[in-house]
Coordinates of C-alpha atoms in Angstrom, one line a residue:
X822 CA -22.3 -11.7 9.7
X823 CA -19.2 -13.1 11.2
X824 CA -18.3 -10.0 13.3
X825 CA -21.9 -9.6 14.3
X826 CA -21.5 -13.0 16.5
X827 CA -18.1 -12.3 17.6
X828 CA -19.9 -8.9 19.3
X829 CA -22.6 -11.2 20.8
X830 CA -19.9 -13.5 22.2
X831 CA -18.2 -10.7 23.4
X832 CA -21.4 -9.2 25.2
X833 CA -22.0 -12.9 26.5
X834 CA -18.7 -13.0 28.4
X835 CA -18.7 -9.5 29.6
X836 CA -21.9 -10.3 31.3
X837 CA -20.8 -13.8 32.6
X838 CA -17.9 -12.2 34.3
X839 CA -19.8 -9.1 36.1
X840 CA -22.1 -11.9 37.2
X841 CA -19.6 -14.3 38.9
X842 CA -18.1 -11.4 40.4
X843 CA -20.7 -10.4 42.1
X844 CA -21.6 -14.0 43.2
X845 CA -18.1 -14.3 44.5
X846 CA -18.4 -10.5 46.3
X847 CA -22.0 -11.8 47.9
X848 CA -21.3 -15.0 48.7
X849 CA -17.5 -14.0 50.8
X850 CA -18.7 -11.0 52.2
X851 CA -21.2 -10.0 54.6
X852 CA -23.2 -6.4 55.1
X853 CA -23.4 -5.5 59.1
X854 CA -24.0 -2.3 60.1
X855 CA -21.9 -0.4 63.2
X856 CA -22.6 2.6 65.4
X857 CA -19.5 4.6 65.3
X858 CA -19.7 8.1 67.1
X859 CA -18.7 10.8 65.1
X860 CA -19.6 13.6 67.5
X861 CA -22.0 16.4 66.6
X862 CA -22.5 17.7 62.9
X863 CA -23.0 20.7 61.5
X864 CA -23.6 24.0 63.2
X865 CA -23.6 22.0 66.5
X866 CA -20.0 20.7 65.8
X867 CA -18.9 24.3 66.0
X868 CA -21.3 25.7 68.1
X869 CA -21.2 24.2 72.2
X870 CA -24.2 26.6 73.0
X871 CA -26.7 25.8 70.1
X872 CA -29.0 23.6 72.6
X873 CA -29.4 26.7 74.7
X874 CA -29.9 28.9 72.0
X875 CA -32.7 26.6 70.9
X876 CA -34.2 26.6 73.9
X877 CA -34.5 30.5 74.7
X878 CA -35.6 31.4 71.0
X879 CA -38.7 28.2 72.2
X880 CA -39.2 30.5 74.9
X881 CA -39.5 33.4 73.5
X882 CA -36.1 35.2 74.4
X883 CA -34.2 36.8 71.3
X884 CA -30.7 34.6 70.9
X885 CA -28.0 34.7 68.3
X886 CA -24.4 33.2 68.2
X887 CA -21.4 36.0 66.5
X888 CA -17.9 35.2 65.8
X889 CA -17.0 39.0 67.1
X890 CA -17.6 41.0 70.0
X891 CA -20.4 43.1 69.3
X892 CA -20.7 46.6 69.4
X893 CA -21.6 47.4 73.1
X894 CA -23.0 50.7 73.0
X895 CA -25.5 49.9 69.9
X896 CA -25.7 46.7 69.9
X897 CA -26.2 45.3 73.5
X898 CA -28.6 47.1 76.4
X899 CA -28.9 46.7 79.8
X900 CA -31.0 43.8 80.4
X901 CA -29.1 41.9 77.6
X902 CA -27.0 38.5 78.8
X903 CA -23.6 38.1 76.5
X904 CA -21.6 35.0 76.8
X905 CA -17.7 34.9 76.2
X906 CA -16.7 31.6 75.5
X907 CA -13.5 32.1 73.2
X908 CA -12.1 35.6 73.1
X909 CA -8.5 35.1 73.9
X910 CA -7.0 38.8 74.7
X911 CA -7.7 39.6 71.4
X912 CA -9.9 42.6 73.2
X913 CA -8.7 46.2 72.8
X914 CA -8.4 48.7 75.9
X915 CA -11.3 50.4 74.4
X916 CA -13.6 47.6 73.9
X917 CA -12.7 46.1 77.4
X918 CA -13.5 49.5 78.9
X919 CA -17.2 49.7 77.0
X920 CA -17.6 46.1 78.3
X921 CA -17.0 47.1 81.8
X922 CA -19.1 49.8 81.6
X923 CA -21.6 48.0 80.2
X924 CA -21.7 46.1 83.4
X925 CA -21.9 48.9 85.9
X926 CA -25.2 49.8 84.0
X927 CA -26.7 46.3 84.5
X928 CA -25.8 43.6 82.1
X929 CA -24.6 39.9 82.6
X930 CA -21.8 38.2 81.1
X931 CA -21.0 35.3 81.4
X932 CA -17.2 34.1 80.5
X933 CA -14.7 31.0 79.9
X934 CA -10.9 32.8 79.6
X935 CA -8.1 30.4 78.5
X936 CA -5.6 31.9 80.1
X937 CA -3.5 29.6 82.5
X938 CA -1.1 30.8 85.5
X939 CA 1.3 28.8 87.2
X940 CA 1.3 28.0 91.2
X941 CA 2.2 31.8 91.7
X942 CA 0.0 33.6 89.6
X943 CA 2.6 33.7 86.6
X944 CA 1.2 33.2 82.6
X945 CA 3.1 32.7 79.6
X946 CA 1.0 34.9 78.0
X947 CA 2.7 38.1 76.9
X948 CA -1.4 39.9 77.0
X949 CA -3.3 38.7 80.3
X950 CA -6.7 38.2 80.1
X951 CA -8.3 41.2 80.6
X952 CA -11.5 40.6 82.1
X953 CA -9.7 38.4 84.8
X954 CA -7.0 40.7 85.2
X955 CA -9.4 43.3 86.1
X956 CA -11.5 41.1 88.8
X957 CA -7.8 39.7 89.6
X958 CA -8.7 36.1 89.0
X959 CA -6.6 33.2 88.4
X960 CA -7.4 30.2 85.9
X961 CA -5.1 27.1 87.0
X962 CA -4.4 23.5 85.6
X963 CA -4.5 20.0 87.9
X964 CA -2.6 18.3 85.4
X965 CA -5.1 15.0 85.4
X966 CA -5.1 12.5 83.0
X967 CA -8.2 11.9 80.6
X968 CA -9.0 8.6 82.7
X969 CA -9.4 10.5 86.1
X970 CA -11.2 13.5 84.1
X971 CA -13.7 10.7 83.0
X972 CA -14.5 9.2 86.1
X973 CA -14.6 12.1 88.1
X974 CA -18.3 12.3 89.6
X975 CA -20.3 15.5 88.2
X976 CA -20.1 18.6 91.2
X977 CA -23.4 18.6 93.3
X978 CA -24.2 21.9 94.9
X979 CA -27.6 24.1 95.8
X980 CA -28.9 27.4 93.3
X981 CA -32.1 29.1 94.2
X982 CA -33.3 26.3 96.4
X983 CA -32.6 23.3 93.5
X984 CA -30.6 20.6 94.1
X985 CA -28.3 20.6 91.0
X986 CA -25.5 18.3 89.8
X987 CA -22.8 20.0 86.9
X988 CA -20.1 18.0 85.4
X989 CA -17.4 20.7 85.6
X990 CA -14.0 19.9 83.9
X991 CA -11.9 18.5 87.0
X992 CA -9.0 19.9 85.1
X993 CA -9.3 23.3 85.8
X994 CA -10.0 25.6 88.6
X995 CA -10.4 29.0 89.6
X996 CA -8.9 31.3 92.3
X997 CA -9.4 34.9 93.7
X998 CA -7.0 36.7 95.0
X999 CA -8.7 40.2 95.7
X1000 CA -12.2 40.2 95.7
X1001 CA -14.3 38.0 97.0
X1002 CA -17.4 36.2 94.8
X1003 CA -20.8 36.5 96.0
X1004 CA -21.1 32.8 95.2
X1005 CA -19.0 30.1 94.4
X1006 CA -19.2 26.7 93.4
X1007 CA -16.7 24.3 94.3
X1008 CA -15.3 20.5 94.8
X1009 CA -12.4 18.6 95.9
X1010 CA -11.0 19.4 92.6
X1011 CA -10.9 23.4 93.1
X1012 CA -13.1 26.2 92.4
X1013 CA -15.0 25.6 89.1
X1014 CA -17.3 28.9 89.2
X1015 CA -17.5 32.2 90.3
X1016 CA -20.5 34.9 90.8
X1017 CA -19.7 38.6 90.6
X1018 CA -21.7 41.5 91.5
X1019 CA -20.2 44.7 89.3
X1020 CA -22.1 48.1 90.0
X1021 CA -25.9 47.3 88.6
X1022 CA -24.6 44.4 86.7
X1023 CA -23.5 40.4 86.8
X1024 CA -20.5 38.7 85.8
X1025 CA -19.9 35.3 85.7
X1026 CA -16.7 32.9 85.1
X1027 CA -16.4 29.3 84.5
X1028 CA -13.6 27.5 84.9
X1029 CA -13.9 25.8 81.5
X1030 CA -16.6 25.4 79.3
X1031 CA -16.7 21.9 77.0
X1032 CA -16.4 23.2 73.5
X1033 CA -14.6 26.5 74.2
X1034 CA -11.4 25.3 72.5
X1035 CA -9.2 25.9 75.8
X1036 CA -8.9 21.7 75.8
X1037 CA -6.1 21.1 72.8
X1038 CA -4.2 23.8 70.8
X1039 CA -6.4 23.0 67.5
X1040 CA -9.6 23.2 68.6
X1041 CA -11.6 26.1 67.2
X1042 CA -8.8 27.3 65.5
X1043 CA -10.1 30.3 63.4
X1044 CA -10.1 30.3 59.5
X1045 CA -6.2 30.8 57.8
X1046 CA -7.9 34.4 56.1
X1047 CA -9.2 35.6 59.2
X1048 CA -5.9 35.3 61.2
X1049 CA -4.4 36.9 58.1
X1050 CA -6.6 39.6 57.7
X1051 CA -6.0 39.7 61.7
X1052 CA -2.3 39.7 61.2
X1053 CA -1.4 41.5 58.3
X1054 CA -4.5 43.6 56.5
X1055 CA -1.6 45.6 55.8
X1056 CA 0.6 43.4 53.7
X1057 CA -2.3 42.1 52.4
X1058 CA -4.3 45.6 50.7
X1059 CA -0.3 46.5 49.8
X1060 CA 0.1 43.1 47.6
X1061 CA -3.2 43.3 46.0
X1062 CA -2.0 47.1 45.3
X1063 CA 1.1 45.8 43.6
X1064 CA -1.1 43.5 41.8
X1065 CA -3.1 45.4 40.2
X1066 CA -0.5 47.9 39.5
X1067 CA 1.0 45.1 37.8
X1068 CA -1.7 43.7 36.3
X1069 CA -2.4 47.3 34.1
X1070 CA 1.5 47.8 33.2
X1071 CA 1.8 44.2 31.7
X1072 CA -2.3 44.8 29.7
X1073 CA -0.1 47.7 27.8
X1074 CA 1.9 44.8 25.7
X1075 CA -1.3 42.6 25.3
X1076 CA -3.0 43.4 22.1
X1077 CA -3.5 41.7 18.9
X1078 CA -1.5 38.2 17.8
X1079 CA 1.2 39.0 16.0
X1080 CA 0.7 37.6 11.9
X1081 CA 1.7 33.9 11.5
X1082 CA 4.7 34.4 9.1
X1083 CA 4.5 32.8 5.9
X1084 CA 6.2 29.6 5.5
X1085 CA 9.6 29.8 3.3
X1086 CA 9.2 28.4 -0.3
X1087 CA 11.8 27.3 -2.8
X1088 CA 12.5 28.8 -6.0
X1089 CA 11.0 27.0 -8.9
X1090 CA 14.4 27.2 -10.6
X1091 CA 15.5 25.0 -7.2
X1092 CA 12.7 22.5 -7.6
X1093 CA 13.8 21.9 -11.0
X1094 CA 17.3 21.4 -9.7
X1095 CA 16.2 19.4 -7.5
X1096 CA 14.7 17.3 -10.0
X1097 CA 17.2 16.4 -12.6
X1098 CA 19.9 16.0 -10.0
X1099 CA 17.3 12.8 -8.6
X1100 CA 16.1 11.6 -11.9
X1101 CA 21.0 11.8 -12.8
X1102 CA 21.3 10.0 -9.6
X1103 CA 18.9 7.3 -10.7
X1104 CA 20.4 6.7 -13.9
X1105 CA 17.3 8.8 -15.6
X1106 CA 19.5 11.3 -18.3
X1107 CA 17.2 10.1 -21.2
X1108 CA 14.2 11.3 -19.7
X1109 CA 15.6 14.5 -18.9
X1110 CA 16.9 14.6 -22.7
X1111 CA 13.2 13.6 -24.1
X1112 CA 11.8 16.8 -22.3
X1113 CA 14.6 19.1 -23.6
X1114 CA 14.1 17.1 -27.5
X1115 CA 10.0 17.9 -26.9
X1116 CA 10.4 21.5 -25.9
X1117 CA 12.7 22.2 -29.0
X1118 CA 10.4 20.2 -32.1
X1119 CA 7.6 22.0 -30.2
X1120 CA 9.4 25.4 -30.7
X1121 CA 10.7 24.1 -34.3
X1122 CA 6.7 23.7 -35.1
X1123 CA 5.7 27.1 -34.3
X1124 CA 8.6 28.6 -36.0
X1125 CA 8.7 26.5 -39.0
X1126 CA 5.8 24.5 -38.7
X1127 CA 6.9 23.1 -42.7
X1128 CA 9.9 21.1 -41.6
X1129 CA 8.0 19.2 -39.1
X1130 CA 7.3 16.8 -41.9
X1131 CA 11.3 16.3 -43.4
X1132 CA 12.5 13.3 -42.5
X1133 CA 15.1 13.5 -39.8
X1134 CA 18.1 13.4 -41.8
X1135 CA 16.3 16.4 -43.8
X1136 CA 15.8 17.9 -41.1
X1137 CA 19.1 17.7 -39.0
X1138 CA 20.8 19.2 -42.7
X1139 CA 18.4 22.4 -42.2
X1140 CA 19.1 23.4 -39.0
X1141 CA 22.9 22.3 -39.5
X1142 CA 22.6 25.3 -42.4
X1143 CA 20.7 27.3 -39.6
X1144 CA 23.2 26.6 -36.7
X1145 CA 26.2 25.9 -38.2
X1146 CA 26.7 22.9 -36.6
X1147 CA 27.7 19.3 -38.0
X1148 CA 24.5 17.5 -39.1
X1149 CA 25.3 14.3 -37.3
X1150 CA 25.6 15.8 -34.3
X1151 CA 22.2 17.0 -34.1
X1152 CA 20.7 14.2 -35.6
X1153 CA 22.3 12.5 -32.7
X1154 CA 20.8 15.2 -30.2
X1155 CA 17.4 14.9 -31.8
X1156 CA 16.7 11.3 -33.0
X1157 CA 19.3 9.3 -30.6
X1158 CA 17.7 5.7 -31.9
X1159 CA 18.0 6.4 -35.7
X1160 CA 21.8 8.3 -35.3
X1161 CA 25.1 6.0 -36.5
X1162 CA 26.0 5.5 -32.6
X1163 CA 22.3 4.0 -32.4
X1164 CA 23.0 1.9 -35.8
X1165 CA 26.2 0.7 -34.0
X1166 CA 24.7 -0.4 -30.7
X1167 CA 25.9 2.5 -28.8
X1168 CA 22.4 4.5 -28.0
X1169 CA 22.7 7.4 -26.1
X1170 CA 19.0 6.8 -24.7
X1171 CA 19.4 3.4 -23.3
X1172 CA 21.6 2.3 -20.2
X1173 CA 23.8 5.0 -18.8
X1174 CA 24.5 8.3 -20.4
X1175 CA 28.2 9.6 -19.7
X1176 CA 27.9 13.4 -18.4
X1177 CA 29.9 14.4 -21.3
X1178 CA 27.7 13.2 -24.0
X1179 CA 24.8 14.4 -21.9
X1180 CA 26.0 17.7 -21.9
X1181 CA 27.2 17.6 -25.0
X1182 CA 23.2 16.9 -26.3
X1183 CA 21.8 20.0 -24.3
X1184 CA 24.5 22.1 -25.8
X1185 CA 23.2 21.7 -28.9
X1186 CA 19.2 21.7 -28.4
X1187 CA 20.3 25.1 -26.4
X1188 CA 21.8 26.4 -29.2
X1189 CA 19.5 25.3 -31.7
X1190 CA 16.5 26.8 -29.5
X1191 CA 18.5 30.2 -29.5
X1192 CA 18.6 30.2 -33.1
X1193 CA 15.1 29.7 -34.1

């Protein structure tokens, strides 16, 4: 009953205290709420074009967003529209050649390179960008800070008799050096877009498109597998060749546990070693000396079960005749309390047994035991 209350005090308290905590947490602190702009989420976040996308699947037209260039001869036809946002020079000779002929039969690209050149036309880039390398184009920096590229007032210019206003990136700007656009838009800031004409077909190129990554070096930076894959497919299948190759030499020691060996026992003989040299060092000798008198009458009764009921002076002058040895001796071994030494005060079975009397006694039970 006692411990039945000290749980329901317990209980008591524990409740009291989550209460007044949450009065204190309610009454000294306050829930407001606070716009904080996180950008756009989702397939947005990763995707600049998904608003247009929306809107040409609304109006009918087939769209669809890829994370490769396609394959030009199956997959794209003549009247198709493909925009290049973030491609890099990661094109082969082969695939820029199918693009370019692509083109000349009549399709439209549109494209955003992020290659930069210098005052004279120089990159860093070891692999120019071949599209612009082709229509000998040149992508340039201003070098403005974010404030200007802010405040800079969105580019106002005239397409297909609308009055339109683009906020182009101030940042960059474009520049021809062989052949000249059939339009181009353009501000105090440079060149922001150019309009090609190439055999049946259109091509397009924007100084920068927001979201195509060309802004900071970790912007749209692919997956770590795909650049590795990209990389080094090579080292890659070769590991995962080792690995299995490893994998099927070390199965051939696998195979059943191994028996749990048995755990090493003592001799009996050592246990019973073991034993009298604890119950000597605890001054026990008599009770090692009753076991040894009990195992000999106990032989004695099966051999002569008669002289079990002699007395014990009878009894130590039989098997003095038997063993030839003196009959006070073995009335000592056998009957310590009722030998002379016990009538003197000297009792073999009380106090502390010298080793030599002790031995003495088993000496003569041995011998006794032998001769029955």
């Amino acid at each position: 009953m006692k411990s039945e209350h000290i749980i329901t005090v317990l209980i008591l308290l524990t409740v009291g205290i989550v209460f007044y905590i949450g009065y204190w947490l309610y009454s000294h602190y306050e829930y407001i709420s606070e716009t904080v702009e996180v950008g756009f989420q989702g397939e947005a976040r990763d995707n600049p074009l998904l608003a247009a996308e929306r809107l040409l699947e609304r109006m009918g037209t087939t769209a669809k967003t890829v994370h490769a260039l396609p394959n030009v001869k199956d997959d794209l036809g003549s009247q198709d529209t493909l925009v290049l946002l973030q491609y890099g020079t990661f094109f082969s000779d082969d695939q820029t050649q199918q693009l370019f002929h692509w083109l000349d039969d009549g399709g439209h690209l549109i494209m955003s390179s992020d290659t930069l050149h210098d005052v004279v036309g120089k990159t860093t880039k070891t692999n120019l960008d071949p599209l612009l390398k082709k229509l000998r184009v040149y992508r340039h920096q201003n070098g403005l800070d974010k404030d200007k590229i802010a405040q800079a007032p969105p580019t106002q210019f005239v397409w297909a008799q609308y009055r339109l206003q683009v906020a182009f990136n101030p940042d960059y700007y474009l520049e021809p050096s062989y052949y000249d656009p059939v339009k181009e838009i353009s501000d105090k800031h440079g060149i922001h877009f150019l309009f090609y004409y190439y055999g049946n077909g259109i091509m397009r190129t924007q100084a920068k498109v927001e979201g195509d990554g060309t802004g900071t070096p970790f912007e749209k930076i692919p997956p770590l597998w795909t650049l590795l894959w990209t990389t080094m497919w090579t080292v890659i299948i070769s590991a995962a060749i080792l690995l299995l190759f490893w994998l099927w030499t070390a199965s051939r020691r696998f195979g059943s546990l191994l028996p749990t060996p048995p755990r090493a026992r003592r001799r009996l003989l050592e246990h019973i070693e073991a034993s009298g040299h604890f119950l000597w060092r605890q001054e026990q000798a008599h009770t090692l000396l009753h076991g040894a008198r009990q195992a000999l009458l106990k032989r004695l009764e099966s051999v002569h079960p008669d002289w079990t009921h002699l007395s014990h002076a009878e009894l130590s002058q039989r098997l003095a005749q038997v063993c030839e040895l003196p009959a006070d001796e073995i009335e000592e071994a056998l009957n310590p309390h009722q030998s002379p030494l016990a009538k003197r005060g000297k009792v073999p079975g009380q106090g502390r047994i010298s080793e030599m009397a002790f031995t003495r006694s088993l000496q003569i039970m041995t011998q006794i035991r032998k001769t029955l």
